[in-house]
Coordinates of C-alpha atoms and ligand atoms in Angstrom, one line a residue:
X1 CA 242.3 -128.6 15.3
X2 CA 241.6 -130.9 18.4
X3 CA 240.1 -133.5 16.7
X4 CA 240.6 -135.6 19.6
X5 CA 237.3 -137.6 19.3
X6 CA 236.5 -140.3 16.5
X7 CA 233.2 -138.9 14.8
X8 CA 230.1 -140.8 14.8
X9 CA 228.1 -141.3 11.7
X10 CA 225.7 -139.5 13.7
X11 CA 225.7 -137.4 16.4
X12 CA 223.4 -136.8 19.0
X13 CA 223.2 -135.5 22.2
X14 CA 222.1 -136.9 25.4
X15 CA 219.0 -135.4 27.3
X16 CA 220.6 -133.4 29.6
X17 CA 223.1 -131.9 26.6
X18 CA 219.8 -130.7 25.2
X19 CA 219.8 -126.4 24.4
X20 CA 217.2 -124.7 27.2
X21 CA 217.5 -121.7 25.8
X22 CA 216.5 -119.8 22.4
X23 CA 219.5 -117.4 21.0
X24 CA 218.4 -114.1 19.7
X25 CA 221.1 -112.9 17.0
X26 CA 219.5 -109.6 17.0
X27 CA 221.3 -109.0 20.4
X28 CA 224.5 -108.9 18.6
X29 CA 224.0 -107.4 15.5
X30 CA 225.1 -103.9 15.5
X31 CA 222.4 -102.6 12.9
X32 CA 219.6 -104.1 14.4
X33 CA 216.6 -105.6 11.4
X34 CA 214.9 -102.3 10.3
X35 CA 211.5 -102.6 12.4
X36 CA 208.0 -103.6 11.2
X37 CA 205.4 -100.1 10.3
X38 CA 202.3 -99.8 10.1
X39 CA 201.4 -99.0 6.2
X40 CA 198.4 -95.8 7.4
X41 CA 201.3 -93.7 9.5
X42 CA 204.7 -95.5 8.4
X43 CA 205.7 -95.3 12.1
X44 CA 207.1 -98.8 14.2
X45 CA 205.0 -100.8 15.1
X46 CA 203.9 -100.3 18.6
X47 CA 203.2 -103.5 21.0
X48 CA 199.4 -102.3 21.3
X49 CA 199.0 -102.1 17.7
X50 CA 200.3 -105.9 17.0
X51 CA 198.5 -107.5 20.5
X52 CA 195.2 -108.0 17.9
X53 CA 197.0 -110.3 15.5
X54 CA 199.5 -111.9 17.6
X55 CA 200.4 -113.5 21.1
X56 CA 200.8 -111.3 23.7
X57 CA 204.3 -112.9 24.4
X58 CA 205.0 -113.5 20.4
X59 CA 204.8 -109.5 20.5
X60 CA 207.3 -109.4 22.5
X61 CA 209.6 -111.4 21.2
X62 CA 209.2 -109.9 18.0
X63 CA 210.2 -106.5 19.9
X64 CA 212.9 -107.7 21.4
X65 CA 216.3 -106.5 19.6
X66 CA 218.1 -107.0 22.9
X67 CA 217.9 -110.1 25.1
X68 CA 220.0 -112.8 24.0
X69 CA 219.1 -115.6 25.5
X70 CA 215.6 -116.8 26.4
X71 CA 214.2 -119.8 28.7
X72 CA 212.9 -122.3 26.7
X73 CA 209.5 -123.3 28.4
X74 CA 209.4 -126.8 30.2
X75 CA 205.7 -127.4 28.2
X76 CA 208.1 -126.5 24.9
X77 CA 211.1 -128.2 26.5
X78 CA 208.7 -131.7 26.6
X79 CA 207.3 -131.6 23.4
X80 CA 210.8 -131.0 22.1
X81 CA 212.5 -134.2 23.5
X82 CA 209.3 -136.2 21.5
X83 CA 211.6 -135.8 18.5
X84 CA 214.8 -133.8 19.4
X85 CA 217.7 -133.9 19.4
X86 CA 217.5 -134.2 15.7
X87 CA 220.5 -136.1 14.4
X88 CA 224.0 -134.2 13.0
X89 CA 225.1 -136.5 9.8
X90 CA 228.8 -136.9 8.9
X91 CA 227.7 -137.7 5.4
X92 CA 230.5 -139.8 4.9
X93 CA 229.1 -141.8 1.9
X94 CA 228.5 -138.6 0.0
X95 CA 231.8 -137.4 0.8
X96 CA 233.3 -141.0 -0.8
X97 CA 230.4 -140.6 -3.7
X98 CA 231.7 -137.3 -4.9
X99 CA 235.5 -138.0 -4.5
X100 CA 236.1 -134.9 -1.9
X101 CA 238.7 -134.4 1.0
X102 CA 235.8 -132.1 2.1
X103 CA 233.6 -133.1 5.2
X104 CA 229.8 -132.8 4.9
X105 CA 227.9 -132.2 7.8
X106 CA 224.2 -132.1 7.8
X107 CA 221.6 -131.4 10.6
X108 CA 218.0 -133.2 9.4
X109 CA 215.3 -132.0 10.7
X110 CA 212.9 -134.5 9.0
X111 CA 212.6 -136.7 11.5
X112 CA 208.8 -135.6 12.6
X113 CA 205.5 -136.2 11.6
X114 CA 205.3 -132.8 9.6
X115 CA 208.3 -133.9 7.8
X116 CA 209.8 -130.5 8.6
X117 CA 211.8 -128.2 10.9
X118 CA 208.6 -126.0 11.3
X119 CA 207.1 -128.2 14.5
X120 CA 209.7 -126.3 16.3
X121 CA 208.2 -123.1 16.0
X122 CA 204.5 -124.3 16.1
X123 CA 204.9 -125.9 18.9
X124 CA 206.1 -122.6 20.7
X125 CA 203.4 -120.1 19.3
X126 CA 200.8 -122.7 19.9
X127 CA 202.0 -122.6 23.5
X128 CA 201.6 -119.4 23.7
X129 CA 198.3 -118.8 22.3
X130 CA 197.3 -121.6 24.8
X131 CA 199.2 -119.8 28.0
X132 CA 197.1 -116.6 26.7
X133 CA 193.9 -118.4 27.1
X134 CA 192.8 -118.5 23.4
X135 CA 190.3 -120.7 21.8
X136 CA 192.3 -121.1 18.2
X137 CA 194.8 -119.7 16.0
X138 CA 194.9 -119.1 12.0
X139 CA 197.7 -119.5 9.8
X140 CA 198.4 -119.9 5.8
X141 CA 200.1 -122.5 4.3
X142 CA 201.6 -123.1 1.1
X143 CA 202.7 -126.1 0.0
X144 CA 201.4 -127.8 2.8
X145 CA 204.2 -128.3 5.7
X146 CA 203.4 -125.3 7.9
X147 CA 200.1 -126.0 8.5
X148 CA 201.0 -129.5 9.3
X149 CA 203.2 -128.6 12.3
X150 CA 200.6 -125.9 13.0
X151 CA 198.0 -128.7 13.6
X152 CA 199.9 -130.8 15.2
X153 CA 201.3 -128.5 17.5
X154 CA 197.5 -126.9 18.3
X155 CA 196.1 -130.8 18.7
X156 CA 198.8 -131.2 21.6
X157 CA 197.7 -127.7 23.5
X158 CA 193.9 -128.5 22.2
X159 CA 193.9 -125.4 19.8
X160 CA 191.7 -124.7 16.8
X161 CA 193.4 -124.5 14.0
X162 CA 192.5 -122.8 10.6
X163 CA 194.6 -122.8 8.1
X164 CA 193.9 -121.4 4.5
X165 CA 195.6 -123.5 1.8
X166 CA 197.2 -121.9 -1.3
X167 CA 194.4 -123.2 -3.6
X168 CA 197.0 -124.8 -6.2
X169 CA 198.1 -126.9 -3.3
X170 CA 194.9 -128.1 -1.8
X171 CA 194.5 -129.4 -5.2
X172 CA 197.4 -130.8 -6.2
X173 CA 198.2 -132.6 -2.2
X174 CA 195.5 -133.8 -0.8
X175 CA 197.7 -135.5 1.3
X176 CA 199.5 -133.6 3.1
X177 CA 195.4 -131.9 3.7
X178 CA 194.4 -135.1 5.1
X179 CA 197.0 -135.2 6.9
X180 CA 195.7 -131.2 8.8
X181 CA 192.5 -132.5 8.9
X182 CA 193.3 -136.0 11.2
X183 CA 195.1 -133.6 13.5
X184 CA 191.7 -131.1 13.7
X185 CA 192.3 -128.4 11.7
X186 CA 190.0 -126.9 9.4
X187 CA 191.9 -126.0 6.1
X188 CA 190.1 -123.7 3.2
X189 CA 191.6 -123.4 -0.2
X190 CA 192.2 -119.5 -0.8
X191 CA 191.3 -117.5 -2.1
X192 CA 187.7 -118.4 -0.5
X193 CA 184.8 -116.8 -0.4
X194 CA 185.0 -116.8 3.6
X195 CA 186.5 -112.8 3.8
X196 CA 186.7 -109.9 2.1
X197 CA 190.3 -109.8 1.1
X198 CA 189.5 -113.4 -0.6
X199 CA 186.3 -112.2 -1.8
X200 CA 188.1 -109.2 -3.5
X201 CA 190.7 -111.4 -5.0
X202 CA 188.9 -113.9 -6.5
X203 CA 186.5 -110.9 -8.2
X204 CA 189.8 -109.8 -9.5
X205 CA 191.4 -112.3 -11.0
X206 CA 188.5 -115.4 -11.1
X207 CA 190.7 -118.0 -12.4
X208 CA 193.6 -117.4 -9.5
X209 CA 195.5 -120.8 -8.1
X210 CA 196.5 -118.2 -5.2
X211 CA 199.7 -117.4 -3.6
X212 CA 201.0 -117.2 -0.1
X213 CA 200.5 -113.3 0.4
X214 CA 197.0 -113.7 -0.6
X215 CA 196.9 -116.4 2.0
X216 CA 198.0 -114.7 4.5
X217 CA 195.4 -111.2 4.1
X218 CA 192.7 -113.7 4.3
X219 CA 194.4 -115.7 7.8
X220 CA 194.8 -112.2 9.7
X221 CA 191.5 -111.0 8.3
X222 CA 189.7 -114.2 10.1
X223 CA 191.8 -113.5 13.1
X224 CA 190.9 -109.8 14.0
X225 CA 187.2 -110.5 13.7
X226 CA 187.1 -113.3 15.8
X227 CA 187.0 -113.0 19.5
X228 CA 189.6 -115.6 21.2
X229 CA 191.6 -116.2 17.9
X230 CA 195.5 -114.6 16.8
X231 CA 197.4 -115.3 13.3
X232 CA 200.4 -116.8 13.4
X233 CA 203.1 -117.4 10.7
X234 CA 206.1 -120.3 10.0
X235 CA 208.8 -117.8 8.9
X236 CA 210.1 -114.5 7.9
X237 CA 209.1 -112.6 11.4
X238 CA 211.5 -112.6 14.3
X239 CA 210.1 -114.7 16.6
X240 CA 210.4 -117.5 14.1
X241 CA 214.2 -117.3 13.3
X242 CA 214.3 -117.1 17.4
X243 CA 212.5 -120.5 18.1
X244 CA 214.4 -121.8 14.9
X245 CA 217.5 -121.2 16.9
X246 CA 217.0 -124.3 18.6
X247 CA 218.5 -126.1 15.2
X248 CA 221.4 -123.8 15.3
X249 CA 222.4 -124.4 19.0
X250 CA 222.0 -127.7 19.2
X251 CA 224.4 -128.2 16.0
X252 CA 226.5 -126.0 18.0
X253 CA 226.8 -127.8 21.3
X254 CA 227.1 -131.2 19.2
X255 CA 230.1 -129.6 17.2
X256 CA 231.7 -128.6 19.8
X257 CA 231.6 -131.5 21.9
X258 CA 233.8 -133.4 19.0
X259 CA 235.8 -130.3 18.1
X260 CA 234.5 -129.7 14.7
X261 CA 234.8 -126.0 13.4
X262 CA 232.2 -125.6 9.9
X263 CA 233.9 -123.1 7.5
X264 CA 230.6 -123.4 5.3
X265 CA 227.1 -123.3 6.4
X266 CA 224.7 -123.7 4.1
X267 CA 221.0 -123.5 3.8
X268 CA 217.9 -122.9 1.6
X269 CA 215.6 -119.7 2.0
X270 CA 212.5 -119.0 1.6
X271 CA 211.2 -116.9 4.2
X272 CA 214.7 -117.7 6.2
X273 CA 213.6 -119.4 9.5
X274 CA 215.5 -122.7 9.1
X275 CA 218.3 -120.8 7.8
X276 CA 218.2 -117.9 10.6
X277 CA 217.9 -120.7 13.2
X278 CA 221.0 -122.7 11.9
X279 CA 223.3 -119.8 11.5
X280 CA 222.4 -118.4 14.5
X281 CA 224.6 -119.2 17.3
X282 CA 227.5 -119.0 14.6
X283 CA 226.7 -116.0 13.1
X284 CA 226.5 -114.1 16.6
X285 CA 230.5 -115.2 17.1
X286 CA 231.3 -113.7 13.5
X287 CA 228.9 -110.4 14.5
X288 CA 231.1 -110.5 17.9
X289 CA 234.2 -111.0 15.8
X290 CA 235.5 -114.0 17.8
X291 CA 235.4 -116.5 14.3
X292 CA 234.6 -116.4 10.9
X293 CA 232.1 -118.3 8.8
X294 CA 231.1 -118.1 5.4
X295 CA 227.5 -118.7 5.2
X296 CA 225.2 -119.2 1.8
X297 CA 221.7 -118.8 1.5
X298 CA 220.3 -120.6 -1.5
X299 CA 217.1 -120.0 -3.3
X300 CA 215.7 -120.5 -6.2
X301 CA 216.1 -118.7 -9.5
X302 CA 212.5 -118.8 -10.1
X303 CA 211.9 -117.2 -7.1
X304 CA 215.3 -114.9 -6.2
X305 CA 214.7 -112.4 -3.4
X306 CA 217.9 -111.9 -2.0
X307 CA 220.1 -112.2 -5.8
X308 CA 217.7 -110.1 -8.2
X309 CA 215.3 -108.5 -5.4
X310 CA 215.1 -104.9 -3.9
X311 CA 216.0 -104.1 -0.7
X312 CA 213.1 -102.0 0.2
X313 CA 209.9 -101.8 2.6
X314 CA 207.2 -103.6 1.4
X315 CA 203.9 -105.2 1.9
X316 CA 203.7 -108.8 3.4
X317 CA 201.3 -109.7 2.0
X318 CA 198.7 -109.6 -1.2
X319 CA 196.1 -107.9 0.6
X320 CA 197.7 -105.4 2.5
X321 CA 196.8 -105.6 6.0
X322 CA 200.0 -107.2 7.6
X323 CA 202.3 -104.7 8.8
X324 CA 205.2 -103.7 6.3
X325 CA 208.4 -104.9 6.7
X326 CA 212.0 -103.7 5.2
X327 CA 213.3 -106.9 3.6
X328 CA 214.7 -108.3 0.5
X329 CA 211.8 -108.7 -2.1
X330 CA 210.5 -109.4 -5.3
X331 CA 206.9 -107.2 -4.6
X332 CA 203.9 -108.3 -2.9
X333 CA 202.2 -109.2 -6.1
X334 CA 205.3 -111.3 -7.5
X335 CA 203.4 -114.3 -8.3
X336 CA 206.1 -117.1 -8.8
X337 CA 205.8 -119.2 -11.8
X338 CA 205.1 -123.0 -10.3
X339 CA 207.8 -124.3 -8.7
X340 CA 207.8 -127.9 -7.1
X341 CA 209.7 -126.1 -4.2
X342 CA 206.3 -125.0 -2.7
X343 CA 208.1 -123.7 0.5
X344 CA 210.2 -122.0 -1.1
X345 CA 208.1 -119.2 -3.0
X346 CA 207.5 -116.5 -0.8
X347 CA 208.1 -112.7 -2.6
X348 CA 210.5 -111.5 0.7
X349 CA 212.6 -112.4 2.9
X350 CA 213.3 -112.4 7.3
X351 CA 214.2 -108.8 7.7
X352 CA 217.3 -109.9 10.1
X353 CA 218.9 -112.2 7.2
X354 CA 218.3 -109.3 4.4
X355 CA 219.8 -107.1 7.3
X356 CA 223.0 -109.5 7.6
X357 CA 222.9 -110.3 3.9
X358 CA 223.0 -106.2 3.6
X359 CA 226.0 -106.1 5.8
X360 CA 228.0 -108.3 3.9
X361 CA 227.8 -111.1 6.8
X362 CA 226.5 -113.7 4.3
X363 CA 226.4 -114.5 0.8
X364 CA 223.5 -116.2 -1.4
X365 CA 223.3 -118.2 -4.1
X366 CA 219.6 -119.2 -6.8
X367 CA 219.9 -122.6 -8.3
X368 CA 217.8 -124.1 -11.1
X369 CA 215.0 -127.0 -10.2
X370 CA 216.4 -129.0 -12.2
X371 CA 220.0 -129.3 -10.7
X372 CA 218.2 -128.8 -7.4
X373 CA 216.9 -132.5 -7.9
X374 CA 219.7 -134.3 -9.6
X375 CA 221.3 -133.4 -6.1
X376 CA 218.3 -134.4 -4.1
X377 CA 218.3 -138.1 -6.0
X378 CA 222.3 -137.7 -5.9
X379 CA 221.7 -137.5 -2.1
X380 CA 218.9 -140.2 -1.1
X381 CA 220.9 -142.8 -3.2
X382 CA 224.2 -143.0 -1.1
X383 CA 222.8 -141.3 2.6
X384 CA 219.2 -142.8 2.3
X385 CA 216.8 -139.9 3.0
X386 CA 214.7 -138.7 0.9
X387 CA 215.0 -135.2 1.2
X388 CA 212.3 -132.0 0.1
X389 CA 212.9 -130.4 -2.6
X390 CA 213.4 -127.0 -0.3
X391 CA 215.7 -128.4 1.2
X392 CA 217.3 -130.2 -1.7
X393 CA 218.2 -126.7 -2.8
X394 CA 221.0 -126.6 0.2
X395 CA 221.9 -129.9 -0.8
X396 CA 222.8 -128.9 -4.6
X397 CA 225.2 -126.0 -3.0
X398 CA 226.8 -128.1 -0.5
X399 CA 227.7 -130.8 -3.4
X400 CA 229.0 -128.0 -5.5
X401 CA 231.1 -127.0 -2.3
X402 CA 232.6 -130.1 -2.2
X403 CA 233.3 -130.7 -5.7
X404 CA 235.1 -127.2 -5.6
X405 CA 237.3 -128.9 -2.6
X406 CA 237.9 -131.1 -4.7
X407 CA 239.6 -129.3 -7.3
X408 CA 241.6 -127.4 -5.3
X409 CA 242.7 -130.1 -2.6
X410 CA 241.2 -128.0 0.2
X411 CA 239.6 -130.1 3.1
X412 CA 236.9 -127.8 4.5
X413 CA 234.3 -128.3 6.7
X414 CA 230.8 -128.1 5.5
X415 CA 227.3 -128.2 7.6
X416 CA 224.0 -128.1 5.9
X417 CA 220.6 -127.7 7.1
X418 CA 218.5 -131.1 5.9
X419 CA 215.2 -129.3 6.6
X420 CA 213.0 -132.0 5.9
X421 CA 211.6 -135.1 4.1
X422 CA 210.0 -135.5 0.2
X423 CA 207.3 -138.0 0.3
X424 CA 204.9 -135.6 -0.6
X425 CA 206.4 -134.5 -3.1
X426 CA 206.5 -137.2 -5.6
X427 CA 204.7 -135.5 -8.2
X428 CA 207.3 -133.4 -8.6
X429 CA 209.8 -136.3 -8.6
X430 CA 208.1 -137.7 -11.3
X431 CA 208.6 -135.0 -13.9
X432 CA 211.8 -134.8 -12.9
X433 CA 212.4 -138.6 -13.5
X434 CA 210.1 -138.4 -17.1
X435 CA 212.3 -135.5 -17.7
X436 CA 209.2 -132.8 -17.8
X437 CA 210.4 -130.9 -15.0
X438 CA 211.5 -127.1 -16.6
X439 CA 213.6 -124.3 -15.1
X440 CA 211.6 -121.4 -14.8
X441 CA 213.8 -118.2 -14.7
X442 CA 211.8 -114.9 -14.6
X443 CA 213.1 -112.0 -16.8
X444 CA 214.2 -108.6 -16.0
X445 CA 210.4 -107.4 -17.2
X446 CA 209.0 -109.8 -14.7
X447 CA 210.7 -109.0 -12.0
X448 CA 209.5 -105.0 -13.1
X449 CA 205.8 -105.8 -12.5
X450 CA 206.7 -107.4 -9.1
X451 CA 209.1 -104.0 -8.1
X452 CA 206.3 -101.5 -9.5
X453 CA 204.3 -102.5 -6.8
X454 CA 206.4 -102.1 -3.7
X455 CA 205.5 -98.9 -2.1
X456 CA 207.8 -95.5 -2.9
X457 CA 208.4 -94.5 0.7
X458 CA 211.4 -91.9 1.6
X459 CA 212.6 -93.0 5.2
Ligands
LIG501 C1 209.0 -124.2 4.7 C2 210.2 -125.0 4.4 C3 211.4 -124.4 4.0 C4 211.6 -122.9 3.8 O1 211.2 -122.1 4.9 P1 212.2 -121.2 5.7 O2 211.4 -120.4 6.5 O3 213.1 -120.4 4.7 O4 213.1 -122.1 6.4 C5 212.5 -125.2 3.8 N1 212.4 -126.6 3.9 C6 211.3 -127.2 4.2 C7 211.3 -128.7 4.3 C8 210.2 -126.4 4.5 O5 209.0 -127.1 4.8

């Protein structure tokens, strides 16, 4: 150990200490994330076939199983320094709180106007749509903080921006819809009436609150029929773990400038960006076998991809038209039961985490809502954030982490992603504080309906 500096309560890193490049785990991973088919001829995915719903350059990263590193942008580089670096927390008061020899780490990335880690890969695909000369881009959101990022992201490159809304969430947070709207965007609750994959839903099932994978069908479909415009998406693809890598390097360089080695990373997962951008730069030392890590995804039991879901090809989305992708997953038409961890509730899964996750190279762990928040109100009361309830879920893990130190006397190291704040989500605070909140936990029959729809294909 050459602990040979005192550590800060908080550490952050000059300008010039800044990452300028992206890290690209797939580089180093020996079986490389199964690629993306098309769902009429089941073959990859060819550049030409993806160039009408995505960025020219996004296609290419989301290609790219082989470069490592890559430039980060000056335009992306500027935005970046508006509210990076984003402060690593020696959570000394929770370690003293919970009695542990343990030492908590966490890297919050709450400290933007979205409230989350998303801007940082917003602000890079809305660059690129704008280098590409397009007039707008369309996304989905769920509960809310995706298309927040996305808005502000296309406001600073002078983008349009439509984003369709789960409907249950343009209901329930207006807020975080007003918030969209006073950065430009347009935002539509789906399923609308506004395409034909919404149009079909809504016939259906009339009474739908939506889902993401709905969503999303009705985001591309707008896309592809309008001249100037491409999709884009906050998680699960490729080039979204790489621009989240930005999280994971600058933890790195601020680690090692004070000698700190984690043995525990932790992080929630829902579609696995924040979580594929934290582990990153670690993860490609275990895959090079020059250290060891243990790292834990957590998710929710109400929505478990990687502990109860198949490992299979699937759909990714409701409607059908994205491109399928092999990935941990609960079925295309797993509609979770409400769960006041919006972000958290998509049916799959990044296809290079359920690669890793298949190869042993991490672990993961579903935790109840419930426990999820006496964690997140166990944390804002001795380190003063108020964190989301996504990202409470890596909270909850890393207490029980430390608590396990403190059993057994072992002083380990563990790092945390804080991946954003909760002020919009005090509704969901409330039932927890007037004790209404419920832990949802879908049965093996549930899970059936969600794994007889993924698609029987012998590759
Ligand atoms: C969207 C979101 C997540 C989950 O998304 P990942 O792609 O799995 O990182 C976690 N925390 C917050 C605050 C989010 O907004």
């Amino acid at each position: 150990m050459k602990d040979t500096k005192a550590i800060p309560y908080k550490i952050y890193l000059e300008e010039s200490e800044l990452p300028t490049t992206w890290y690209n785990v797939r580089a180093d991973m020996k079986n490389k994330p199964a690629p993306l088919l098309n769902p009429g001829t089941l073959q990859p995915m060819k550049a030409e076939e993806l160039a009408p719903v995505f960025c020219e350059e996004l296609v290419k990263q989301e290609l790219d199983n082989d470069t490592r590193y890559y430039p980060i942008p000056q335009e992306i580089l500027d935005f970046y320094k508006m509210y990076r670096p984003s402060p690593l927390v020696r959570a000394y008061c929770l370690e003293k709180k919970l009695g542990t020899p343990a030492k908590i780490y966490y890297k919050f990335e709450g400290n933007n106007t979205s409230g989350s880690h998303k801007l940082n890969s917003a602000i890079a695909q809305a660059y690129y749509a704008k280098k590409q000369g397009l007039k707008g881009v369309t996304t989905e959101t769920g509960a809310g903080q995706w298309g927040t990022a996305l808005s502000m992201a296309c406001s600073y490159f002078d983008l349009d921006c439509k984003v369709y809304m789960v409907k249950v969430s343009y209901e329930q947070k207006p807020f975080r819809r007003e918030v969209m709207r006073t950065y430009g965007a347009s935002v539509v609750p789906s399923p609308s009436n506004t395409t034909n994959v919404g149009r079909a839903i809504l016939e259906q099932f009339p009474g739908t609150t939506g889902s993401l994978g709905c969503a999303i069908s009705e985001a591309v479909e707008v896309a592809v029929s309008n001249p100037g415009y491409r999709y884009v998406l906050g998680s699960v693809l490729n080039q979204v773990l790489l621009h989240q890598s930005v999280i994971g390097v600058e933890t790195k360089i601020a680690m090692d400038k004070y000698g700190i080695v984690p043995d525990v990373i932790i992080g929630c997962a829902g579609g696995g960006s924040n979580l594929g951008g934290l582990i990153a730069p670690f993860m490609g030392e275990k895959l090079r076998g020059e250290k060891d890590y243990q790292f834990i995804a957590v998710e929710p039991a109400s929505c478990p991809s990687f502990t109860r879901g198949k490992f299979a090809y699937d759909f990714a989305d409701t409607g059908k038209v994205c491109p399928m992708a092999k990935m941990y997953t609960l079925g295309s038409g797993f509609i979770p039961a409400p769960n006041h961890a919006g972000g958290l509730r998509y049916h799959g899964m990044s296809s290079i985490l359920s690669q890793l996750y298949h190869d042993g190279y991490m672990e993961a762990r579903a935790v109840e809502q419930t426990s999820v928040f006496k964690a997140a109100e166990e944390f804002a009361r001795v380190e003063g954030i108020l964190p989301a309830p996504e990202s409470s879920h890596a909270i909850r893990v890393a207490i029980d982490e430390a608590l396990k130190c403190k059993e057994t006397g072992e002083e380990k190291t563990i790092l945390f992603g804080l991946t954003g704040t909760g002020y919009f989500d005090m509704v969901a605070y409330e039932k927890f504080h007037d004790g209404l909140m419920t832990d949802y936990i879908p049965t093996d029959e549930d899970l059936q309906k969600g794994f007889d729809g993924i698609p029987k294909i012998d590759l």
